[in-house]
mmCIF file of C-alpha atoms and ligand atoms in Angstrom:
data_model
loop_
_atom_site.group_PDB
_atom_site.id
_atom_site.type_symbol
_atom_site.label_atom_id
_atom_site.label_comp_id
_atom_site.label_asym_id
_atom_site.label_seq_id
_atom_site.Cartn_x
_atom_site.Cartn_y
_atom_site.Cartn_z
ATOM 1 C CA MET A 1 -25.349 11.277 43.053
ATOM 2 C CA SER A 2 -23.227 8.212 43.710
ATOM 3 C CA ALA A 3 -19.686 8.542 45.074
ATOM 4 C CA ASN A 4 -18.722 5.369 43.290
ATOM 5 C CA ALA A 5 -16.722 5.348 40.082
ATOM 6 C CA VAL A 6 -18.366 3.757 37.074
ATOM 7 C CA GLY A 7 -16.443 1.899 34.417
ATOM 8 C CA HIS A 8 -17.371 -0.445 31.620
ATOM 9 C CA PHE A 9 -16.435 -4.052 31.006
ATOM 10 C CA ALA A 10 -17.533 -5.730 27.793
ATOM 11 C CA GLY A 11 -20.174 -3.049 27.335
ATOM 12 C CA THR A 12 -21.633 -3.536 30.796
ATOM 13 C CA PRO A 13 -21.441 -0.680 33.305
ATOM 14 C CA VAL A 14 -19.467 -1.697 36.392
ATOM 15 C CA GLU A 15 -19.542 0.319 39.607
ATOM 16 C CA PHE A 16 -16.426 0.543 41.769
ATOM 17 C CA PRO A 17 -16.547 1.637 45.402
ATOM 18 C CA ALA A 18 -14.999 5.084 45.740
ATOM 19 C CA ALA A 19 -12.620 3.830 48.416
ATOM 20 C CA ALA A 20 -11.247 1.250 45.996
ATOM 21 C CA THR A 21 -9.725 3.757 43.567
ATOM 22 C CA ARG A 22 -6.091 3.008 42.899
ATOM 23 C CA SER A 23 -3.370 5.601 42.498
ATOM 24 C CA ARG A 24 -1.644 5.054 39.161
ATOM 25 C CA TRP A 25 1.577 6.891 40.038
ATOM 26 C CA GLN A 26 1.878 5.159 43.389
ATOM 27 C CA ALA A 27 1.397 1.767 41.732
ATOM 28 C CA ILE A 28 3.952 2.637 39.015
ATOM 29 C CA LYS A 29 6.489 3.799 41.613
ATOM 30 C CA ARG A 30 5.966 0.701 43.739
ATOM 31 C CA GLY A 31 6.302 -1.493 40.667
ATOM 32 C CA PHE A 32 9.503 0.296 39.622
ATOM 33 C CA ARG A 33 10.894 -0.562 43.065
ATOM 34 C CA GLU A 34 9.878 -4.175 42.284
ATOM 35 C CA ARG A 35 7.292 -4.130 45.064
ATOM 36 C CA CYS A 36 3.647 -5.116 45.163
ATOM 37 C CA PRO A 37 1.498 -2.283 43.749
ATOM 38 C CA ASN A 38 -1.139 -2.897 46.416
ATOM 39 C CA CYS A 39 0.889 -2.787 49.653
ATOM 40 C CA GLY A 40 4.321 -1.571 48.478
ATOM 41 C CA GLU A 41 6.041 -4.114 50.744
ATOM 42 C CA GLY A 42 5.996 -7.574 49.184
ATOM 43 C CA ARG A 43 8.512 -8.442 46.476
ATOM 44 C CA MET A 44 6.985 -8.595 42.991
ATOM 45 C CA PHE A 45 9.561 -10.971 41.470
ATOM 46 C CA ARG A 46 10.670 -14.426 42.568
ATOM 47 C CA ALA A 47 13.451 -14.412 39.955
ATOM 48 C CA TYR A 48 14.928 -11.783 37.654
ATOM 49 C CA LEU A 49 11.744 -11.429 35.570
ATOM 50 C CA LYS A 50 9.430 -14.056 37.107
ATOM 51 C CA VAL A 51 6.472 -12.426 38.824
ATOM 52 C CA VAL A 52 5.164 -14.021 42.019
ATOM 53 C CA ASP A 53 1.627 -15.387 41.775
ATOM 54 C CA THR A 54 0.510 -13.539 44.896
ATOM 55 C CA CYS A 55 2.095 -10.889 47.064
ATOM 56 C CA PRO A 56 3.818 -12.583 50.039
ATOM 57 C CA VAL A 57 2.735 -9.744 52.342
ATOM 58 C CA CYS A 58 -0.836 -8.772 51.407
ATOM 59 C CA GLY A 59 -1.865 -11.714 49.206
ATOM 60 C CA GLU A 60 -2.787 -9.553 46.186
ATOM 61 C CA GLU A 61 -2.980 -11.694 43.050
ATOM 62 C CA LEU A 62 -0.266 -10.548 40.653
ATOM 63 C CA PHE A 63 -0.421 -13.331 38.081
ATOM 64 C CA HIS A 64 -3.079 -11.398 36.149
ATOM 65 C CA HIS A 65 -0.463 -9.181 34.526
ATOM 66 C CA ARG A 66 0.067 -9.207 30.781
ATOM 67 C CA ALA A 67 3.348 -7.358 30.440
ATOM 68 C CA ASP A 68 4.271 -9.259 27.254
ATOM 69 C CA ASP A 69 6.719 -7.323 25.053
ATOM 70 C CA ALA A 70 6.177 -3.896 26.580
ATOM 71 C CA PRO A 71 9.047 -4.017 29.138
ATOM 72 C CA PRO A 72 11.741 -4.859 26.562
ATOM 73 C CA TYR A 73 10.270 -2.264 24.215
ATOM 74 C CA LEU A 74 10.410 0.423 26.921
ATOM 75 C CA THR A 75 13.912 -0.667 27.937
ATOM 76 C CA ILE A 76 15.196 -0.392 24.372
ATOM 77 C CA LEU A 77 13.487 2.986 24.015
ATOM 78 C CA VAL A 78 15.021 4.421 27.197
ATOM 79 C CA VAL A 79 18.476 2.843 26.931
ATOM 80 C CA GLY A 80 18.722 3.688 23.238
ATOM 81 C CA HIS A 81 18.078 7.348 23.913
ATOM 82 C CA ILE A 82 20.443 7.507 26.905
ATOM 83 C CA VAL A 83 23.327 5.673 25.242
ATOM 84 C CA GLY A 84 22.778 7.136 21.782
ATOM 85 C CA GLY A 85 22.534 10.659 23.171
ATOM 86 C CA SER A 86 25.585 10.131 25.368
ATOM 87 C CA MET A 87 27.593 8.893 22.398
ATOM 88 C CA LEU A 88 26.742 12.043 20.450
ATOM 89 C CA VAL A 89 27.571 14.331 23.394
ATOM 90 C CA VAL A 90 30.904 12.614 24.073
ATOM 91 C CA GLU A 91 31.801 12.739 20.389
ATOM 92 C CA GLU A 92 30.910 16.451 20.295
ATOM 93 C CA ILE A 93 32.996 17.237 23.388
ATOM 94 C CA ASN A 94 36.021 15.158 22.446
ATOM 95 C CA ASP A 95 36.287 13.760 18.960
ATOM 96 C CA THR A 96 39.848 12.527 19.482
ATOM 97 C CA LEU A 97 38.955 9.655 21.829
ATOM 98 C CA PRO A 98 40.445 6.376 20.658
ATOM 99 C CA LEU A 99 37.983 4.044 19.038
ATOM 100 C CA TRP A 100 38.688 1.256 21.537
ATOM 101 C CA ILE A 101 37.240 3.387 24.337
ATOM 102 C CA HIS A 102 33.973 3.661 22.432
ATOM 103 C CA MET A 103 34.041 -0.073 21.763
ATOM 104 C CA VAL A 104 34.409 -0.818 25.488
ATOM 105 C CA VAL A 105 32.287 1.853 27.179
ATOM 106 C CA TRP A 106 29.084 1.907 25.112
ATOM 107 C CA PRO A 107 28.369 -1.843 25.010
ATOM 108 C CA ILE A 108 29.021 -2.190 28.753
ATOM 109 C CA LEU A 109 26.802 0.806 29.500
ATOM 110 C CA THR A 110 24.088 -0.564 27.218
ATOM 111 C CA VAL A 111 24.062 -4.018 28.825
ATOM 112 C CA ALA A 112 24.275 -2.659 32.390
ATOM 113 C CA LEU A 113 21.467 -0.144 31.885
ATOM 114 C CA SER A 114 19.286 -2.743 30.158
ATOM 115 C CA LEU A 115 19.742 -5.291 32.948
ATOM 116 C CA TYR A 116 18.997 -2.610 35.539
ATOM 117 C CA LEU A 117 15.911 -1.167 33.841
ATOM 118 C CA LEU A 118 14.184 -4.251 32.418
ATOM 119 C CA PRO A 119 12.739 -5.665 35.681
ATOM 120 C CA ARG A 120 11.985 -2.179 37.001
ATOM 121 C CA LEU A 121 10.087 -1.168 33.880
ATOM 122 C CA LYS A 122 8.260 -4.499 33.946
ATOM 123 C CA GLY A 123 7.307 -3.854 37.567
ATOM 124 C CA ALA A 124 6.139 -0.336 36.722
ATOM 125 C CA LEU A 125 4.040 -1.651 33.844
ATOM 126 C CA ILE A 126 2.464 -4.326 36.037
ATOM 127 C CA GLY A 127 1.733 -1.667 38.653
ATOM 128 C CA TYR A 128 0.053 0.443 35.972
ATOM 129 C CA GLN A 129 -2.030 -2.523 34.805
ATOM 130 C CA TRP A 130 -2.989 -3.196 38.409
ATOM 131 C CA ALA A 131 -4.022 0.430 38.972
ATOM 132 C CA LEU A 132 -6.174 0.378 35.827
ATOM 133 C CA ARG A 133 -7.713 -2.968 36.889
ATOM 134 C CA MET A 134 -6.659 -4.580 33.622
ATOM 135 C CA HIS A 135 -6.484 -8.312 32.861
ATOM 136 C CA GLY A 136 -8.180 -9.633 35.982
ATOM 137 C CA PHE A 137 -6.668 -7.157 38.454
ATOM 138 C CA ASP A 138 -10.230 -6.163 39.339
ATOM 139 C CA PRO A 139 -11.568 -8.521 42.040
ATOM 140 C CA ALA A 140 -15.147 -7.825 40.914
ATOM 141 C CA LEU A 141 -14.458 -9.156 37.425
ATOM 142 C CA ARG A 142 -12.149 -12.056 38.203
ATOM 143 C CA ASP A 143 -12.853 -15.413 36.687
ATOM 144 C CA HIS A 144 -10.282 -17.002 39.023
ATOM 145 C CA ASP A 145 -8.126 -18.537 36.325
ATOM 146 C CA ALA A 146 -5.092 -20.474 37.370
ATOM 147 C CA PRO A 147 -1.852 -18.499 37.350
ATOM 148 C CA SER A 148 -0.495 -18.116 33.842
ATOM 149 C CA GLU A 149 2.971 -19.047 32.692
ATOM 150 C CA ALA A 150 3.480 -15.568 31.222
ATOM 151 C CA LEU A 151 6.785 -13.928 32.080
HETATM 152 ZN ZN1 LIG B 1 1.215 -6.721 48.572
#
């Protein structure tokens, strides 16, 4: 019995060395901290949402990610539940708050939380893609495309 993991790519069985398994949660946590999912040290972003082509510390290729619309979707999902739920709780606790307080607090909280979470959720998603060896994150299946212009 082989100790290697076996996956499939385009219908073809692909064997991965057992030592090359990647921890999904570790990669997600490192990505949420905006760090390289491989080493956990190098910065993942060169700007607010621009992913570096390769990790400056370990050289892992990060341009293979295809985060697309998932990070904004996740951000809206999380922020919407936090802010929406908080609005209902505050209204239940004190329904005599002046309307201007609601008009100031909730938009500021929404924007601040969104700006905080968007790059972190993008990093976590890229870490997850890396751990699952998606979109060229598997060195055995790389076609060595040039870095994409994807966000
Ligand atoms: Zn790295």
